[in-house]
């Protein structure tokens, strides 16, 4: 299969930023199709990045959105490698600036895998995909806020609550946010999702 490079889009780029929100979009369990501008998962995160950019820029925080090479989790290899690449870009371009990872669904699962990067302060996970065997070790000593709606039929709020408890027991500062009777795709009550994300990413960067 052909290789494609991951890309980063800057949605907020304040001068001399005090922090960086690195956004990781969703995907699906398996799939090697290229993530392009028609990807619904990427477009949802791009819309949120636009919504957060003003508040983040006013706080002196940059917002970058990663676009993976491929749509699928595929055992984690692809999106995790792409996220590691994005964090390396952050170290090169914004040396010493703390990072919060903001991930939706598969992006949240990717975020908790790479949270052990020295620059990462924590993770804000929206409607995350966190199965029972997902490791928590990368979150030790870091913050985790996991927000989930009770009507999500794609990923499990119950599994997210259990993951938060496991992460807390392992040494993470972990909290669960109940978003109420909403589903997976951040479409219903989008403003609530945006406000929740903005509040917690900025709190983790303080």
XYZ file of N, CA and C in Angstrom:
618
model
N 0.850 -1.173 0.000
C 0.000 0.000 0.000
C 0.897 1.236 0.000
N 0.475 2.347 -0.621
C 1.317 3.538 -0.686
C 1.418 4.218 0.663
N 2.541 4.851 0.906
C 2.737 5.594 2.138
C 2.363 7.047 1.928
N 1.826 7.664 2.951
C 1.466 9.069 2.916
C 1.961 9.700 4.203
N 2.278 10.968 4.152
C 2.814 11.645 5.320
C 1.679 12.226 6.158
N 1.800 12.179 7.492
C 0.856 12.907 8.324
C 1.069 14.404 8.145
N 0.060 15.186 8.463
C 0.161 16.641 8.331
C -0.399 17.318 9.573
N -0.003 18.551 9.774
C -0.487 19.379 10.872
C -1.097 20.655 10.306
N -2.254 21.033 10.831
C -2.902 22.288 10.484
C -2.937 23.164 11.726
N -2.456 24.391 11.606
C -2.468 25.326 12.722
C -3.775 26.107 12.708
N -4.540 26.008 13.785
C -5.794 26.745 13.896
C -5.657 27.958 14.809
N -4.671 27.974 15.660
C -4.340 29.145 16.475
C -2.833 29.165 16.621
N -2.241 30.318 16.335
C -0.783 30.423 16.373
C -0.384 31.748 17.006
N -0.634 31.914 18.314
C -0.239 33.158 18.974
C 1.276 33.303 19.007
N 1.720 34.549 19.057
C 3.157 34.781 19.175
C 3.633 34.276 20.529
N 4.741 33.571 20.538
C 5.351 33.054 21.762
C 4.331 32.332 22.640
N 3.746 31.240 22.147
C 2.689 30.554 22.897
C 3.181 29.978 24.208
N 2.273 29.969 25.190
C 2.585 29.398 26.502
C 2.196 27.929 26.589
N 1.476 27.427 25.588
C 1.048 26.039 25.569
C 0.551 25.660 24.196
N 0.367 24.371 24.005
C -0.110 23.840 22.728
C -1.195 22.805 22.983
N -2.308 22.940 22.282
C -3.321 21.895 22.229
C -3.121 21.140 20.922
N -2.765 19.880 21.023
C -2.597 19.027 19.850
C -3.835 18.151 19.736
N -4.601 18.348 18.675
C -5.858 17.639 18.490
C -5.659 16.406 17.613
N -6.278 15.302 18.038
C -6.180 14.024 17.334
C -7.595 13.557 17.010
N -7.895 13.412 15.739
C -9.249 13.071 15.304
C -9.514 11.577 15.397
N -10.761 11.216 15.169
C -11.165 9.822 15.244
C -10.876 9.048 13.972
N -11.336 7.810 13.964
C -11.126 6.938 12.820
C -11.993 5.703 12.971
N -11.449 4.568 12.590
C -12.179 3.315 12.764
C -11.186 2.213 13.110
N -11.714 1.048 13.443
C -10.869 -0.037 13.925
C -9.798 -0.403 12.906
N -10.217 -0.626 11.676
C -9.262 -0.993 10.630
C -9.568 -0.201 9.363
N -8.527 0.104 8.605
C -8.717 0.808 7.345
C -7.450 1.511 6.915
N -7.124 1.330 5.644
C -5.892 1.900 5.098
C -6.154 3.031 4.109
N -7.401 3.473 4.016
C -7.681 4.582 3.111
C -7.038 5.857 3.642
N -6.694 6.740 2.722
C -6.002 7.976 3.070
C -6.981 8.947 3.728
N -6.542 9.606 4.775
C -7.346 10.650 5.403
C -7.175 11.928 4.581
N -8.244 12.344 3.919
C -8.182 13.574 3.126
C -9.215 14.560 3.655
N -9.390 15.661 2.941
C -10.292 16.708 3.390
C -11.748 16.309 3.423
N -12.097 15.148 2.854
C -13.485 14.675 2.898
C -13.759 13.802 4.112
N -12.750 13.485 4.877
C -12.912 12.613 6.048
C -13.824 13.269 7.078
N -14.923 12.607 7.415
C -15.849 13.157 8.404
C -15.189 13.304 9.769
N -14.361 12.335 10.147
C -13.701 12.401 11.450
C -12.766 13.601 11.532
N -11.977 13.798 10.501
C -11.056 14.932 10.483
C -11.829 16.242 10.440
N -12.902 16.301 9.659
C -13.677 17.536 9.550
C -14.353 17.897 10.869
N -14.818 16.904 11.618
C -15.410 17.194 12.925
C -14.378 17.830 13.855
N -13.181 17.273 13.868
C -12.150 17.851 14.724
C -11.698 19.209 14.211
N -11.688 19.398 12.900
C -11.332 20.708 12.348
C -12.357 21.764 12.761
N -13.634 21.392 12.762
C -14.669 22.340 13.192
C -14.482 22.697 14.662
N -14.156 21.705 15.492
C -13.903 21.999 16.901
C -12.659 22.861 17.057
N -11.615 22.578 16.285
C -10.399 23.384 16.360
C -10.694 24.837 16.043
N -11.519 25.085 15.027
C -11.923 26.452 14.703
C -12.665 27.091 15.876
N -13.562 26.313 16.503
C -14.355 26.842 17.606
C -13.492 27.176 18.825
N -12.425 26.410 19.038
C -11.570 26.620 20.194
C -10.488 27.669 19.961
N -10.217 27.980 18.704
C -9.013 28.747 18.388
C -9.015 30.139 19.010
N -10.173 30.809 19.026
C -10.189 32.165 19.575
C -9.887 32.155 21.066
N -10.586 31.293 21.813
C -10.348 31.223 23.256
C -8.934 30.809 23.586
N -8.405 29.864 22.806
C -7.033 29.432 23.048
C -6.042 30.541 22.725
N -6.230 31.207 21.596
C -5.312 32.281 21.212
C -5.322 33.402 22.243
N -6.501 33.724 22.775
C -6.584 34.763 23.809
C -5.816 34.358 25.063
N -5.739 33.059 25.311
C -4.979 32.554 26.459
C -3.507 32.325 26.122
N -3.115 32.632 24.886
C -1.731 32.438 24.473
C -1.383 31.005 24.144
N -2.399 30.219 23.766
C -2.218 28.792 23.507
C -2.425 28.493 22.034
N -1.507 27.755 21.441
C -1.608 27.349 20.043
C -2.502 26.121 19.920
N -3.132 25.961 18.771
C -3.963 24.797 18.476
C -3.512 24.208 17.150
N -3.099 22.935 17.187
C -2.730 22.204 15.982
C -3.618 20.980 15.854
N -3.988 20.665 14.633
C -4.758 19.448 14.350
C -3.924 18.519 13.488
N -3.719 17.310 13.989
C -2.997 16.280 13.237
C -3.944 15.561 12.286
N -3.488 15.331 11.069
C -4.205 14.450 10.131
C -3.355 13.201 9.947
N -3.891 12.041 10.340
C -3.145 10.787 10.208
C -2.949 10.411 8.737
N -2.056 9.465 8.549
C -1.870 8.938 7.196
C -3.064 8.095 6.768
N -3.583 7.275 7.662
C -4.643 6.329 7.310
C -5.777 6.409 8.321
N -6.958 5.966 7.906
C -8.153 6.089 8.735
C -8.176 5.141 9.927
N -7.515 3.986 9.811
C -7.713 2.940 10.799
C -6.737 2.964 11.961
N -7.213 2.392 13.087
C -6.353 2.135 14.231
C -5.320 1.090 13.868
N -5.752 0.023 13.235
C -4.844 -1.002 12.696
C -3.833 -1.484 13.735
N -4.347 -1.777 14.923
C -3.473 -2.220 15.995
C -2.736 -1.101 16.702
N -2.980 0.135 16.294
C -2.384 1.290 16.952
C -1.133 1.824 16.312
N -0.512 1.042 15.458
C 0.799 1.422 14.942
C 0.772 2.755 14.196
N -0.154 2.888 13.260
C -0.165 4.080 12.418
C -0.468 5.363 13.164
N -1.629 5.473 13.836
C -1.937 6.729 14.511
C -0.976 7.063 15.643
N -0.475 6.051 16.327
C 0.483 6.315 17.397
C 1.777 6.864 16.813
N 2.262 6.287 15.746
C 3.467 6.812 15.097
C 3.251 8.240 14.620
N 2.075 8.500 14.048
C 1.784 9.846 13.549
C 1.734 10.851 14.696
N 1.149 10.448 15.828
C 1.091 11.347 16.982
C 2.488 11.598 17.548
N 3.326 10.576 17.572
C 4.711 10.767 18.023
C 5.437 11.752 17.095
N 5.173 11.629 15.809
C 5.766 12.567 14.845
C 5.312 13.996 15.148
N 4.018 14.181 15.412
C 3.494 15.512 15.701
C 4.119 16.087 16.964
N 4.313 15.256 17.977
C 4.952 15.728 19.202
C 6.414 16.105 18.955
N 7.076 15.380 18.077
C 8.446 15.753 17.712
C 8.465 17.102 17.009
N 7.460 17.349 16.152
C 7.348 18.658 15.508
C 7.154 19.758 16.546
N 6.356 19.470 17.567
C 6.136 20.460 18.618
C 7.430 20.769 19.356
N 8.208 19.737 19.663
C 9.481 19.967 20.346
C 10.423 20.803 19.493
N 10.415 20.561 18.196
C 11.312 21.283 17.291
C 10.893 22.735 17.122
N 9.594 22.958 16.981
C 9.096 24.296 16.655
C 8.718 25.115 17.874
N 8.349 24.461 18.972
C 7.918 25.152 20.182
C 8.640 24.546 21.381
N 9.924 24.626 21.360
C 10.744 23.959 22.379
C 10.359 24.413 23.779
N 10.125 23.445 24.651
C 9.820 23.732 26.033
C 8.379 24.085 26.325
N 7.539 24.134 25.312
C 6.136 24.511 25.503
C 5.335 23.271 25.916
N 4.546 23.342 26.990
C 3.754 22.181 27.415
C 2.614 21.899 26.451
N 2.233 20.634 26.383
C 1.235 20.168 25.418
C 0.101 19.469 26.158
N -1.130 19.745 25.717
C -2.284 18.937 26.098
C -2.825 18.277 24.843
N -3.095 16.994 24.925
C -3.658 16.232 23.816
C -5.174 16.233 23.935
N -5.856 16.619 22.858
C -7.317 16.651 22.815
C -7.759 15.681 21.727
N -8.300 14.545 22.141
C -8.623 13.493 21.186
C -10.082 13.094 21.226
N -10.625 12.804 20.048
C -11.992 12.290 19.940
C -11.935 10.832 19.510
N -12.645 9.962 20.233
C -12.821 8.568 19.831
C -11.468 7.876 19.676
N -11.111 7.430 18.468
C -9.816 6.812 18.258
C -8.687 7.778 18.584
N -8.906 9.062 18.378
C -7.898 10.057 18.730
C -7.624 10.105 20.219
N -8.666 9.835 21.021
C -8.460 9.765 22.465
C -7.626 8.542 22.829
N -7.905 7.428 22.169
C -7.107 6.231 22.425
C -5.653 6.459 22.032
N -5.438 7.127 20.920
C -4.082 7.470 20.514
C -3.423 8.374 21.549
N -4.200 9.334 22.056
C -3.655 10.291 23.025
C -3.137 9.609 24.272
N -3.889 8.648 24.800
C -3.426 8.017 26.045
C -2.222 7.117 25.804
N -2.001 6.710 24.569
C -0.800 5.920 24.261
C 0.462 6.777 24.237
N 0.323 8.050 23.839
C 1.510 8.895 23.668
C 1.644 9.939 24.770
N 0.811 9.817 25.820
C 0.836 10.805 26.902
C 2.128 10.773 27.706
N 2.956 9.753 27.510
C 4.227 9.678 28.224
C 5.298 10.581 27.628
N 4.993 11.283 26.542
C 5.956 12.233 25.996
C 6.262 13.292 27.062
N 7.528 13.664 27.226
C 7.880 14.605 28.303
C 7.158 15.944 28.238
N 6.734 16.367 27.049
C 6.066 17.662 26.924
C 4.602 17.623 27.336
N 4.019 16.435 27.446
C 2.570 16.317 27.631
C 2.196 16.502 29.096
N 1.264 17.441 29.317
C 0.715 17.671 30.659
C -0.470 16.752 30.942
N -1.221 16.450 29.889
C -2.392 15.622 30.103
C -3.194 15.436 28.842
N -4.339 14.777 29.006
C -5.205 14.389 27.900
C -6.636 14.800 28.222
N -7.299 15.383 27.229
C -8.745 15.564 27.275
C -9.325 14.640 26.213
N -10.112 13.673 26.666
C -10.627 12.611 25.799
C -12.132 12.787 25.637
N -12.580 12.956 24.399
C -13.991 13.178 24.101
C -14.582 11.934 23.453
N -15.666 11.407 24.049
C -16.287 10.166 23.559
C -15.209 9.136 23.223
N -14.324 8.856 24.181
C -13.134 8.061 23.848
C -13.435 6.589 23.612
N -12.543 5.990 22.838
C -12.549 4.544 22.609
C -11.465 3.963 23.508
N -11.866 3.440 24.672
C -10.926 2.962 25.680
C -11.366 1.579 26.140
N -11.004 0.547 25.401
C -11.414 -0.808 25.760
C -10.760 -1.272 27.056
N -11.259 -2.356 27.637
C -10.770 -2.796 28.952
C -9.282 -3.102 29.015
N -8.670 -3.457 27.883
C -7.254 -3.800 27.912
C -6.355 -2.607 27.542
N -6.912 -1.408 27.430
C -6.101 -0.252 27.054
C -5.186 0.145 28.218
N -3.872 0.251 27.977
C -2.944 0.554 29.069
C -3.153 1.957 29.644
N -2.802 2.115 30.920
C -2.888 3.411 31.589
C -1.512 3.953 31.967
N -0.465 3.185 31.746
C 0.857 3.545 32.264
C 1.349 4.895 31.759
N 1.016 5.268 30.536
C 1.519 6.521 29.969
C 0.943 7.746 30.667
N -0.120 7.566 31.444
C -0.781 8.690 32.098
C -0.298 8.932 33.521
N 0.558 8.095 34.031
C 1.027 8.244 35.408
C 1.670 9.619 35.578
N 1.202 10.367 36.582
C 1.729 11.695 36.838
C 1.170 12.777 35.941
N 0.182 12.434 35.134
C -0.419 13.400 34.214
C -1.918 13.513 34.470
N -2.529 14.487 33.807
C -3.960 14.686 33.957
C -4.743 13.988 32.863
N -5.938 13.538 33.206
C -6.865 12.958 32.236
C -8.265 13.450 32.562
N -8.923 14.026 31.572
C -10.343 14.344 31.662
C -11.029 13.610 30.520
N -11.939 12.715 30.861
C -12.651 11.922 29.864
C -14.127 12.304 29.896
N -14.642 12.826 28.787
C -16.033 13.277 28.692
C -16.797 12.347 27.761
N -17.967 11.889 28.216
C -18.723 10.928 27.424
C -20.213 11.182 27.588
N -20.970 10.953 26.521
C -22.417 11.052 26.570
C -23.058 9.704 26.819
N -24.191 9.723 27.499
C -24.823 8.462 27.891
C -25.506 7.748 26.731
N -25.721 8.424 25.600
C -26.363 7.795 24.452
C -25.373 7.405 23.356
N -24.125 7.339 23.702
C -23.103 6.922 22.733
C -23.271 5.431 22.458
N -23.485 5.081 21.195
C -23.621 3.679 20.802
C -22.409 3.194 20.002
N -21.402 4.037 19.869
C -20.190 3.681 19.129
C -19.073 3.284 20.092
N -18.856 4.082 21.097
C -17.909 3.744 22.150
C -18.650 3.745 23.487
N -18.061 3.137 24.502
C -18.769 2.820 25.734
C -18.482 3.798 26.868
N -19.512 4.521 27.343
C -19.306 5.357 28.530
C -18.885 4.535 29.753
N -19.435 3.338 29.883
C -19.067 2.493 31.022
C -17.585 2.132 30.966
N -17.089 1.790 29.792
C -15.663 1.475 29.656
C -14.802 2.694 29.964
N -15.294 3.877 29.581
C -14.543 5.093 29.878
C -14.465 5.336 31.369
N -15.583 5.164 32.080
C -15.562 5.319 33.541
C -14.567 4.345 34.176
N -14.581 3.101 33.703
C -13.658 2.099 34.249
C -12.213 2.476 33.967
N -11.961 3.019 32.759
C -10.596 3.429 32.418
C -10.138 4.565 33.328
N -11.014 5.523 33.584
C -10.668 6.631 34.475
C -10.291 6.109 35.864
N -11.050 5.146 36.352
C -10.742 4.578 37.662
C -9.395 3.873 37.655
N -9.112 3.127 36.582
C -7.820 2.438 36.497
C -6.674 3.442 36.417
N -6.867 4.502 35.637
C -5.821 5.515 35.500
C -5.575 6.217 36.834
N -6.645 6.513 37.551
C -6.505 7.167 38.850
C -5.746 6.257 39.820
N -6.081 4.986 39.820
C -5.406 4.042 40.713
C -3.922 3.916 40.380
N -3.575 4.129 39.103
C -2.178 4.007 38.681
C -1.368 5.265 38.960
N -2.034 6.372 39.313
C -1.296 7.592 39.625
C -1.578 8.769 38.722
N -2.620 8.692 37.897
C -3.026 9.835 37.079
C -4.030 10.682 37.854
N -4.075 11.963 37.531
C -5.100 12.854 38.063
C -6.268 12.782 37.079
N -7.160 11.835 37.292
C -8.158 11.471 36.282
C -9.568 11.800 36.747
N -10.374 12.316 35.803
C -11.754 12.674 36.113
C -12.655 12.320 34.940
N -13.903 12.005 35.266
C -14.932 11.693 34.260
C -15.944 12.829 34.220
N -16.332 13.234 33.007
C -17.353 14.259 32.811
C -18.522 13.632 32.067
N -19.686 13.654 32.676
C -20.909 13.132 32.053
C -21.524 14.231 31.198
N -21.560 14.019 29.880
C -22.084 15.017 28.953
C -23.600 14.917 28.783
N -24.240 14.003 29.497
C -25.683 13.886 29.401
C -26.115 13.007 28.234
N -27.400 13.113 27.832
C -27.960 12.207 26.819
C -27.587 12.601 25.388
N -26.297 12.512 25.077
C -25.812 12.816 23.729
C -25.026 11.622 23.208
N -24.846 11.604 21.874
C -24.181 10.486 21.224
C -22.698 10.713 21.003
N -22.195 10.064 19.971
C -20.755 9.924 19.789
C -20.098 11.040 18.992
N -20.811 11.639 18.064
C -20.144 12.408 17.015
C -19.983 13.895 17.284
N -20.227 14.335 18.519
C -19.995 15.722 18.919
C -20.882 16.710 18.164
N -21.984 16.214 17.599
C -22.858 17.062 16.799
C -23.987 17.648 17.636
N -24.648 16.805 18.427
C -25.699 17.312 19.293
C -25.063 18.068 20.459
N -25.567 19.292 20.699
C -25.000 20.153 21.741
C -23.505 20.373 21.518
N -23.164 20.685 20.278
C -21.749 20.904 19.943
C -21.130 21.997 20.799
N -21.914 23.019 21.125
C -21.381 24.079 21.966
C -20.955 23.586 23.333
N -21.703 22.621 23.888
C -21.318 22.050 25.191
C -20.006 21.294 25.082
N -19.859 20.514 24.012
C -18.598 19.804 23.801
C -17.439 20.796 23.671
N -17.649 21.864 22.895
C -16.582 22.842 22.689
C -16.200 23.535 23.998
N -17.202 23.929 24.777
C -16.913 24.599 26.052
C -16.202 23.660 27.020
N -16.640 22.415 27.054
C -15.980 21.436 27.931
C -14.526 21.255 27.526
N -14.297 21.096 26.226
C -12.924 20.911 25.741
C -12.060 22.117 26.070
N -12.560 23.323 25.780
C -11.768 24.528 26.011
C -11.438 24.680 27.485
N -12.424 24.508 28.334
C -12.193 24.662 29.779
C -11.093 23.721 30.267
N -11.173 22.476 29.878
C -10.253 21.494 30.450
C -8.871 21.544 29.829
N -8.746 21.860 28.533
C -7.396 21.973 27.984
C -6.660 23.142 28.611
N -7.370 24.252 28.812
C -6.709 25.404 29.422
C -6.381 25.134 30.889
N -7.262 24.419 31.584
C -6.992 24.086 32.986
C -5.756 23.199 33.110
N -5.592 22.249 32.222
C -4.438 21.367 32.278
C -3.136 22.105 31.950
N -3.221 23.188 31.229
C -2.020 23.941 30.853
C -1.636 24.996 31.886
N -2.487 25.221 32.867
C -2.160 26.243 33.881
C -1.060 25.757 34.820
